[in-house]
Coordinates of C-alpha atoms and ligand atoms in Angstrom, one line a residue:
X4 CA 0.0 0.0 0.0
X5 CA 1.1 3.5 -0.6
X6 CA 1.0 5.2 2.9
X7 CA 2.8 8.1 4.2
X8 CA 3.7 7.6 7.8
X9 CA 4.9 10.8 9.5
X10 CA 7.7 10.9 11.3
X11 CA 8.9 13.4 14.1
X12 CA 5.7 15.5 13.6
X13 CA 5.4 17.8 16.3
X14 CA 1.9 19.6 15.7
X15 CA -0.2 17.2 17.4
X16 CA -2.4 15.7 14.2
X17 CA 0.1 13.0 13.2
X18 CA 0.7 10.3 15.4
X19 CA 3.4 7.7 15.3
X20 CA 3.0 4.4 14.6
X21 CA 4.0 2.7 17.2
X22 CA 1.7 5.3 19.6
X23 CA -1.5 5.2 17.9
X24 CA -3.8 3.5 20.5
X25 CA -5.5 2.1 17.3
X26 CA -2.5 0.9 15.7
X27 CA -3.5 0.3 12.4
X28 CA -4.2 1.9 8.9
X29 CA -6.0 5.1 9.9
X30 CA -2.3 6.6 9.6
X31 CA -2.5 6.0 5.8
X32 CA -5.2 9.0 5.5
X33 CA -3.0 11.5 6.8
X34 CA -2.3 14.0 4.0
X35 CA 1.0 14.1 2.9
X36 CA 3.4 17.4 3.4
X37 CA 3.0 19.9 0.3
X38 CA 5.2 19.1 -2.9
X39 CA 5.0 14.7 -2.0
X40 CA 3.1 13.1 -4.5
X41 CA 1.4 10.2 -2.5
X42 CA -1.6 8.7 -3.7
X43 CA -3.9 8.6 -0.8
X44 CA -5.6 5.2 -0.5
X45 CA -9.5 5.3 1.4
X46 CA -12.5 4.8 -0.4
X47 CA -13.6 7.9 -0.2
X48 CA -10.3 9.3 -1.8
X49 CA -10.4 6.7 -4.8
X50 CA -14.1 8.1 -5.1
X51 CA -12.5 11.5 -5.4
X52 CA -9.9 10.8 -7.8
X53 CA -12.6 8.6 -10.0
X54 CA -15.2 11.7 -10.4
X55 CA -12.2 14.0 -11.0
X56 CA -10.9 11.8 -13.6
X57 CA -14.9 11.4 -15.6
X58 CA -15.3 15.0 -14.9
X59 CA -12.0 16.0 -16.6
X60 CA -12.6 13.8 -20.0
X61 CA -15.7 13.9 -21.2
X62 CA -14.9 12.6 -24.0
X63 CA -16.0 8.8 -24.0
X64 CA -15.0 8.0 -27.6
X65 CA -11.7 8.3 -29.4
X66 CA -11.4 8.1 -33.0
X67 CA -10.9 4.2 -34.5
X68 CA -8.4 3.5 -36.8
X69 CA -9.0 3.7 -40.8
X70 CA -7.4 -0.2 -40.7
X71 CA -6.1 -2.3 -37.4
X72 CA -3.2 -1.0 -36.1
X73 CA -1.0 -4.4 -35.1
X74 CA 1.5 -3.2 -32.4
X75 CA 4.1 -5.2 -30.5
X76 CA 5.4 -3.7 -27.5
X77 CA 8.5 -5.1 -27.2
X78 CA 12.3 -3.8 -25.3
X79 CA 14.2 -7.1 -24.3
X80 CA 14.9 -5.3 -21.2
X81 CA 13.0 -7.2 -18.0
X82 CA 10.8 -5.4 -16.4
X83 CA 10.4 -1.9 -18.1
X84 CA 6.2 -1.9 -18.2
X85 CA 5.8 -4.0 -21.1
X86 CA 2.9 -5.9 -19.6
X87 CA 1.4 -2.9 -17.8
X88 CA 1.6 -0.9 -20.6
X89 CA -0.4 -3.3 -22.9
X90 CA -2.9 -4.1 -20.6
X91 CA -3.6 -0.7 -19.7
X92 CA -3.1 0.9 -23.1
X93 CA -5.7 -2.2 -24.3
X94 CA -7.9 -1.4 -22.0
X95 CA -8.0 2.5 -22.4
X96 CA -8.6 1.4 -25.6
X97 CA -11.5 -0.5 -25.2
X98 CA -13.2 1.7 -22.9
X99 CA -13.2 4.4 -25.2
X100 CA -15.2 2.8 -28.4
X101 CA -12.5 0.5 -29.5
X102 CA -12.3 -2.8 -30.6
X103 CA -8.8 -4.4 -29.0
X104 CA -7.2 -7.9 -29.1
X105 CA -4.6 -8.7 -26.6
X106 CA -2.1 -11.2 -27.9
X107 CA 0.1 -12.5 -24.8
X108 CA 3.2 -13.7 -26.6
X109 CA 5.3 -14.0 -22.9
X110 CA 5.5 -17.3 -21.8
X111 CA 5.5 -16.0 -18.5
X112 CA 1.8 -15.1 -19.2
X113 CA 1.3 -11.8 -17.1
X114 CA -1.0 -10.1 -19.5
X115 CA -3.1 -12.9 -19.5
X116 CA -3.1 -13.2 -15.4
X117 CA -3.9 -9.2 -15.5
X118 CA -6.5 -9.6 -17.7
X119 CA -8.5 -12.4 -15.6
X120 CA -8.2 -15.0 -18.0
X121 CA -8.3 -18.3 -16.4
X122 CA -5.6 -21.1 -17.4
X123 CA -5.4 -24.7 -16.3
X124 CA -3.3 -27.4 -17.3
X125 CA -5.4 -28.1 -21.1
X126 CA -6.1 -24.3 -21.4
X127 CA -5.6 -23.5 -25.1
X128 CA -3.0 -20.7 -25.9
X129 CA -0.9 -18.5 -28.6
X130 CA 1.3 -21.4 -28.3
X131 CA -1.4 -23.7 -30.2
X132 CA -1.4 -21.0 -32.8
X133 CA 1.9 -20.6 -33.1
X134 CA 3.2 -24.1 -33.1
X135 CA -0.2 -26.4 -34.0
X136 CA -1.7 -23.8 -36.3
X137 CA -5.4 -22.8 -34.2
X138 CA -6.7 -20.0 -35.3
X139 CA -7.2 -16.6 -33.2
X140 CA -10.6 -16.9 -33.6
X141 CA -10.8 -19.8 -31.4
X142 CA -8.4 -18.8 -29.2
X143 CA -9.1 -15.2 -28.5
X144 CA -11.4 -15.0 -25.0
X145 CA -13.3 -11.7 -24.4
X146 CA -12.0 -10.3 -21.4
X147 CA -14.4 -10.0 -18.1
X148 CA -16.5 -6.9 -17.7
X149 CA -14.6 -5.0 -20.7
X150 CA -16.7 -4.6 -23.9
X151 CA -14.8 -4.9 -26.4
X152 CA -11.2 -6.2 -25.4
X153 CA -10.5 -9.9 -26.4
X154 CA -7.2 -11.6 -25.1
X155 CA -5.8 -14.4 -26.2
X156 CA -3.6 -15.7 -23.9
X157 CA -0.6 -17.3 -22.9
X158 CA 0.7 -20.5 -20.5
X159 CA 3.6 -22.4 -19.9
X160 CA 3.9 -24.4 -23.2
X161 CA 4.9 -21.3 -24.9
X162 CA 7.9 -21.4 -22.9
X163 CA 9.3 -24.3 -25.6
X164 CA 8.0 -22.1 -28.9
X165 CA 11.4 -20.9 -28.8
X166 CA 12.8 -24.3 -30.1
X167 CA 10.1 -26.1 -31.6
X168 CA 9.6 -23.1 -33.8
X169 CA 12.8 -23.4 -35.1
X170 CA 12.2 -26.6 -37.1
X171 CA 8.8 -25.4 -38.3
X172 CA 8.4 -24.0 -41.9
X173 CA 7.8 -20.3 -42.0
X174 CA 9.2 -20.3 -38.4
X175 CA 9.4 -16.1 -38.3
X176 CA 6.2 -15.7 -39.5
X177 CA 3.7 -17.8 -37.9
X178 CA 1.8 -15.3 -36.0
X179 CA 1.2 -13.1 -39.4
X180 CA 0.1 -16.0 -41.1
X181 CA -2.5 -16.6 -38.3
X182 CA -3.7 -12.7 -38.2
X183 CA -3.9 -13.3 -42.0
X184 CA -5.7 -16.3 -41.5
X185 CA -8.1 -14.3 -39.2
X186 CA -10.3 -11.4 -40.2
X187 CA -8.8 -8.3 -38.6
X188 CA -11.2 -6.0 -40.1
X189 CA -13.7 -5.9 -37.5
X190 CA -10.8 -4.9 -34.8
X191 CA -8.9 -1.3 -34.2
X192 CA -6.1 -2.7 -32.5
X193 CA -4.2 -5.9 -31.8
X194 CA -1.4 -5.3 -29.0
X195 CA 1.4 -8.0 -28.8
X196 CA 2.6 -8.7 -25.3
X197 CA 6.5 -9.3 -25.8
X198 CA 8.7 -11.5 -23.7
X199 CA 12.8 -9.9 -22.7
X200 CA 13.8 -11.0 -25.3
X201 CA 14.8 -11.2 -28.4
X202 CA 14.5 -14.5 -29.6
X203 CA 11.8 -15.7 -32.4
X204 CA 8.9 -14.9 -30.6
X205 CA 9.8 -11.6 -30.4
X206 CA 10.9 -12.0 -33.8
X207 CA 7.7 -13.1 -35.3
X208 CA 5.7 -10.2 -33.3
X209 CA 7.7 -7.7 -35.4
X210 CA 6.6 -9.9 -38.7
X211 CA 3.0 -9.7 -37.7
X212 CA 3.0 -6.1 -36.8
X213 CA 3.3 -2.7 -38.5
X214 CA 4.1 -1.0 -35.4
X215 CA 6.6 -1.4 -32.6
X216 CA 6.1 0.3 -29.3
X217 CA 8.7 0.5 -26.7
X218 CA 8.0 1.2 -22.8
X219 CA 11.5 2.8 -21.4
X220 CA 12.0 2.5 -17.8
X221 CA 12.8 6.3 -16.2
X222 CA 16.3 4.7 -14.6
X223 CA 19.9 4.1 -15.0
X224 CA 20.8 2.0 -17.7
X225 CA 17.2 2.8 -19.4
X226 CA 19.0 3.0 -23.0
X227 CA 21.2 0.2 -22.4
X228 CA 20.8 -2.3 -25.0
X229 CA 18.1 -0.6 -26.6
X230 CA 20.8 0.1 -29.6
X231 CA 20.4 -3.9 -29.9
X232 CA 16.6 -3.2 -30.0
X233 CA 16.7 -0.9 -32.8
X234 CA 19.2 -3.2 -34.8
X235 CA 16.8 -5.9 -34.7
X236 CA 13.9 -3.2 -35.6
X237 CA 15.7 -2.7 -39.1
X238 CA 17.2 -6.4 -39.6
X239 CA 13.8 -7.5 -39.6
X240 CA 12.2 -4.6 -41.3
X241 CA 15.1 -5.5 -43.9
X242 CA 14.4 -8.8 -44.2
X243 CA 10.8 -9.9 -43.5
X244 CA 8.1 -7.2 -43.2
X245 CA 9.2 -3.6 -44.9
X246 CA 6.6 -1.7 -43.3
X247 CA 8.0 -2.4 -39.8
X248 CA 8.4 1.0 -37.7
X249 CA 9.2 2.3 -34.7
X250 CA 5.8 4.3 -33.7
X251 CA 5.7 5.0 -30.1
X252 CA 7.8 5.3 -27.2
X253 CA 6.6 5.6 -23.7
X254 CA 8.7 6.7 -20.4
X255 CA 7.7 4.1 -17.7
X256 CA 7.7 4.1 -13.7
X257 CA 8.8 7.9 -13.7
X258 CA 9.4 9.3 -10.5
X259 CA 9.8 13.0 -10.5
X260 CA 11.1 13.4 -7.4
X261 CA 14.1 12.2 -8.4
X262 CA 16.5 14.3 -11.0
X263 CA 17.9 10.9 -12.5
X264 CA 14.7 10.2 -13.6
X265 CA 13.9 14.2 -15.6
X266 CA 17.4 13.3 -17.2
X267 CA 16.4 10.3 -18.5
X268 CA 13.1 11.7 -19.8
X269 CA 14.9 14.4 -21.3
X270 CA 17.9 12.0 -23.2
X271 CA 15.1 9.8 -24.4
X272 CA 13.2 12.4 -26.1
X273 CA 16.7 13.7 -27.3
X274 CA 17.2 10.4 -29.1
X275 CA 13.6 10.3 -30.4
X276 CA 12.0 13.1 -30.7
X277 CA 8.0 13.2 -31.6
X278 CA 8.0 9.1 -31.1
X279 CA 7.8 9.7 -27.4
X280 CA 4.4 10.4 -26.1
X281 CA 4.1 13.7 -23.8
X282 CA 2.4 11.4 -21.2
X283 CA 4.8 10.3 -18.8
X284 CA 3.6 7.1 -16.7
X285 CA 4.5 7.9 -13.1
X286 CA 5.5 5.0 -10.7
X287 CA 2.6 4.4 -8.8
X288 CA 1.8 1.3 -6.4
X289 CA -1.8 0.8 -7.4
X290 CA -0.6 0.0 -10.7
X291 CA 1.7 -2.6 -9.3
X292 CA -1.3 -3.9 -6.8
X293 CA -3.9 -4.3 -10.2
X294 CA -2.4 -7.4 -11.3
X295 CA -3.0 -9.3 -8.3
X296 CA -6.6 -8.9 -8.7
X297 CA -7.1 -10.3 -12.2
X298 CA -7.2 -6.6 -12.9
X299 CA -6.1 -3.3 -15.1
X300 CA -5.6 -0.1 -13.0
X301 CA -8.1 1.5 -15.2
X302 CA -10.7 -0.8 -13.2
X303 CA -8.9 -1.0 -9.9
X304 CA -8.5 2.5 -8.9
X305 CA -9.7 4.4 -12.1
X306 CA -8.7 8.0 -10.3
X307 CA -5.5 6.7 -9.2
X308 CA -2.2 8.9 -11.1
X309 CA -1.0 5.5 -12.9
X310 CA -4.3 5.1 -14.2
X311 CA -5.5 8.5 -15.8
X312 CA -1.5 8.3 -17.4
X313 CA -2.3 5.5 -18.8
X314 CA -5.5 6.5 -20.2
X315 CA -3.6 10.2 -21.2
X316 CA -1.2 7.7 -23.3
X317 CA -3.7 5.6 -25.0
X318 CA -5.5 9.1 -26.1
X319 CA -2.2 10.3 -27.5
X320 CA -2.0 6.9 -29.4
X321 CA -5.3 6.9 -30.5
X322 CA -5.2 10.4 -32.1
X323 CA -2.3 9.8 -33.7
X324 CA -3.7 7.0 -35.8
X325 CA -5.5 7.3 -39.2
X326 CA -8.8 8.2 -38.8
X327 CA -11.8 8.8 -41.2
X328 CA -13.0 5.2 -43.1
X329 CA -14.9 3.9 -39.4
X330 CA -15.4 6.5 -37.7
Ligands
ATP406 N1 4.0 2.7 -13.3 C1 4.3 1.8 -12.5 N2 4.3 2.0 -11.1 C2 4.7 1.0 -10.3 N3 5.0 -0.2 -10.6 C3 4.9 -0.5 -11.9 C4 4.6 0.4 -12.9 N4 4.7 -0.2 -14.1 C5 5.0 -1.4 -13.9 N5 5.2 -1.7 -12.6 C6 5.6 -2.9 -11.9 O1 6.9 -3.2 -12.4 C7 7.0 -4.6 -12.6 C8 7.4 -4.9 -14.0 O2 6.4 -4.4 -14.9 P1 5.9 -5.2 -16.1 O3 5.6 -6.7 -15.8 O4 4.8 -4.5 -16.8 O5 7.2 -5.2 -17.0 P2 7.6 -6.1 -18.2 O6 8.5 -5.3 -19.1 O7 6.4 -6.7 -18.9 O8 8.4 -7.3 -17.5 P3 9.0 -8.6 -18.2 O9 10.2 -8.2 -19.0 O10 9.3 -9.5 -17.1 O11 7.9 -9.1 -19.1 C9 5.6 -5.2 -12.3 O12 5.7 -5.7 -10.9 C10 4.7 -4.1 -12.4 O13 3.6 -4.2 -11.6
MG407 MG1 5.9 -8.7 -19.3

């Protein structure tokens, strides 16, 4: 939980831990000294935050895309906001008038966990699409309680794709055969949930999409190995799909407290100019506390700073797409 728990206070409303005949969460409500961005965790404060966030974009439908936009958000970096990034972005997405497939191509499956899809041992998965050539249409799921957002997820058996892909025939380019196989026409968006990595599953998301989108962690060693990134970007756009590009960059887990983190802002948008969205996702714990409940933070704590960021980055992204034929 985000708390603040004063320390030293002197002016009679904060009490310490330890001496609060109560001794328990009350302390949490205590409102944070001016200039300390804490999110303040009651009900009656998520309420707040929630009607503040409705009231400030009224707005409840973005424009859709002339065609599906296919996006892989990929950086073989562990741990950048990959996952939180697609889920939310998806969801965003979804909630404003879009059509959105999630594609959980981690074998790791955390996209599929956050998104409440249920796996047991026989669950069906990308890897049966990938490997055993299912369609998407039988795989995707819709996703609870959001209209609109589809998933198809991922289990453990994707965690051998890596090898048993490499004797197949067409081993790159298994997952754009399947999206070819599968009317995409009736979707605005498919986002592709990348492992760290950048091995051929990885590989055959940048086939299958037109767009990549990279989440960049706000801390040291944030452009490390992205230069490999990037090489991989234009081997494959080289190679096997010539459309490929770099669309969108977005700076993750940003604390602005700190000055390493403005510095890394500022070198990113340095290196790539317009690609990065203004939005900057702050670190926040309810985004980290979503998963756990088979949930986005756009439906855990809607008012919370992680989630109106997220939802301030999936507007960016959706105005910046062709609009017109479906609108
Ligand atoms: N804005 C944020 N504020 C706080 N925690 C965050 C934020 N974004 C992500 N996290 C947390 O950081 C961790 C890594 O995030 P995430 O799983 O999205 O990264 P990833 O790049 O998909 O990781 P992997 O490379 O393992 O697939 C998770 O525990 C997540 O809940
Ligand atoms: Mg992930």
């Amino acid at each position: 939980m985000n708390s603040f728990v004063p320390q030293n206070q002197s002016d009679g409303a904060h009490v310490s831990r330890e001496t609060a005949p109560w001794g328990d969460t009350d302390l949490d409500v205590m409102a944070p000294p001016p200039g300390i961005d804490v999110e303040v965790d009651t009900p009656i404060a998520r309420a707040a935050r929630a009607a503040m966030t409705v009231r400030g974009h009224g707005d409840d439908t973005w424009p859709r895309p002339a065609e599906c936009r296919i996006m892989s958000v990929a950086n073989q970096k562990g741990g950048v906001g990959k996952t939180t990034t697609t889920v939310n972005i998806a969801v965003s997405l979804a909630m404003h008038g879009n059509r959105v497939l999630v594609v959980d191509l981690d074998p790791q499956g955390n996209a599929s966990t956050a998104l409440g899809m249920e796996r047991g041992a026989d669950s069906r998965s990308i890897y049966h699409c990938l490997v055993e050539d299912e369609s998407i249409r039988d795989l995707a799921r819709p996703v609870p309680d959001i209209p609109g957002l589809w998933c198809v997820p991922a289990t453990i058996d994707l965690a051998g794709a890596e090898i048993e892909l490499v004797s197949l025939v067409a081993r790159e380019s298994r997952l754009k055969r399947a999206f070819a196989a599968y009317d995409v026409s009736d979707l605005d968006y498919i986002l592709i949930d990348c492992p760290p990595s950048l091995g051929l599953l990885t590989v055959n998301a940048m086939v299958a999409c037109d767009e990549v989108m990279i989440p960049i962690q706000c801390e040291y060693y944030a452009l490390e190995g992205l230069g490999q990134l990037l090489r991989n970007v234009d081997l494959v756009r080289s190679h096997l799909n010539p459309t490929l590009d770099i669309s969108t960059i977005l700076l993750t887990m940003y604390d602005g407290r700190t000055r390493l983190a403005s510095q890394v802002a500022d070198e990113v948008r340095g290196h790539f100019g317009d690609l990065v969205l203004s939005t900057l996702v702050p670190r926040s714990v309810r985004v980290s506390e979503a998963p756990s409940y088979g949930q986005s933070v756009m439906t855990y704590d809607p008012g919370s700073t992680g989630a109106v960021a997220y939802m301030e980055a999936a507007r960016e992204i959706a105005h910046r797409a062709k609009t017109g034929a479906r609108n």
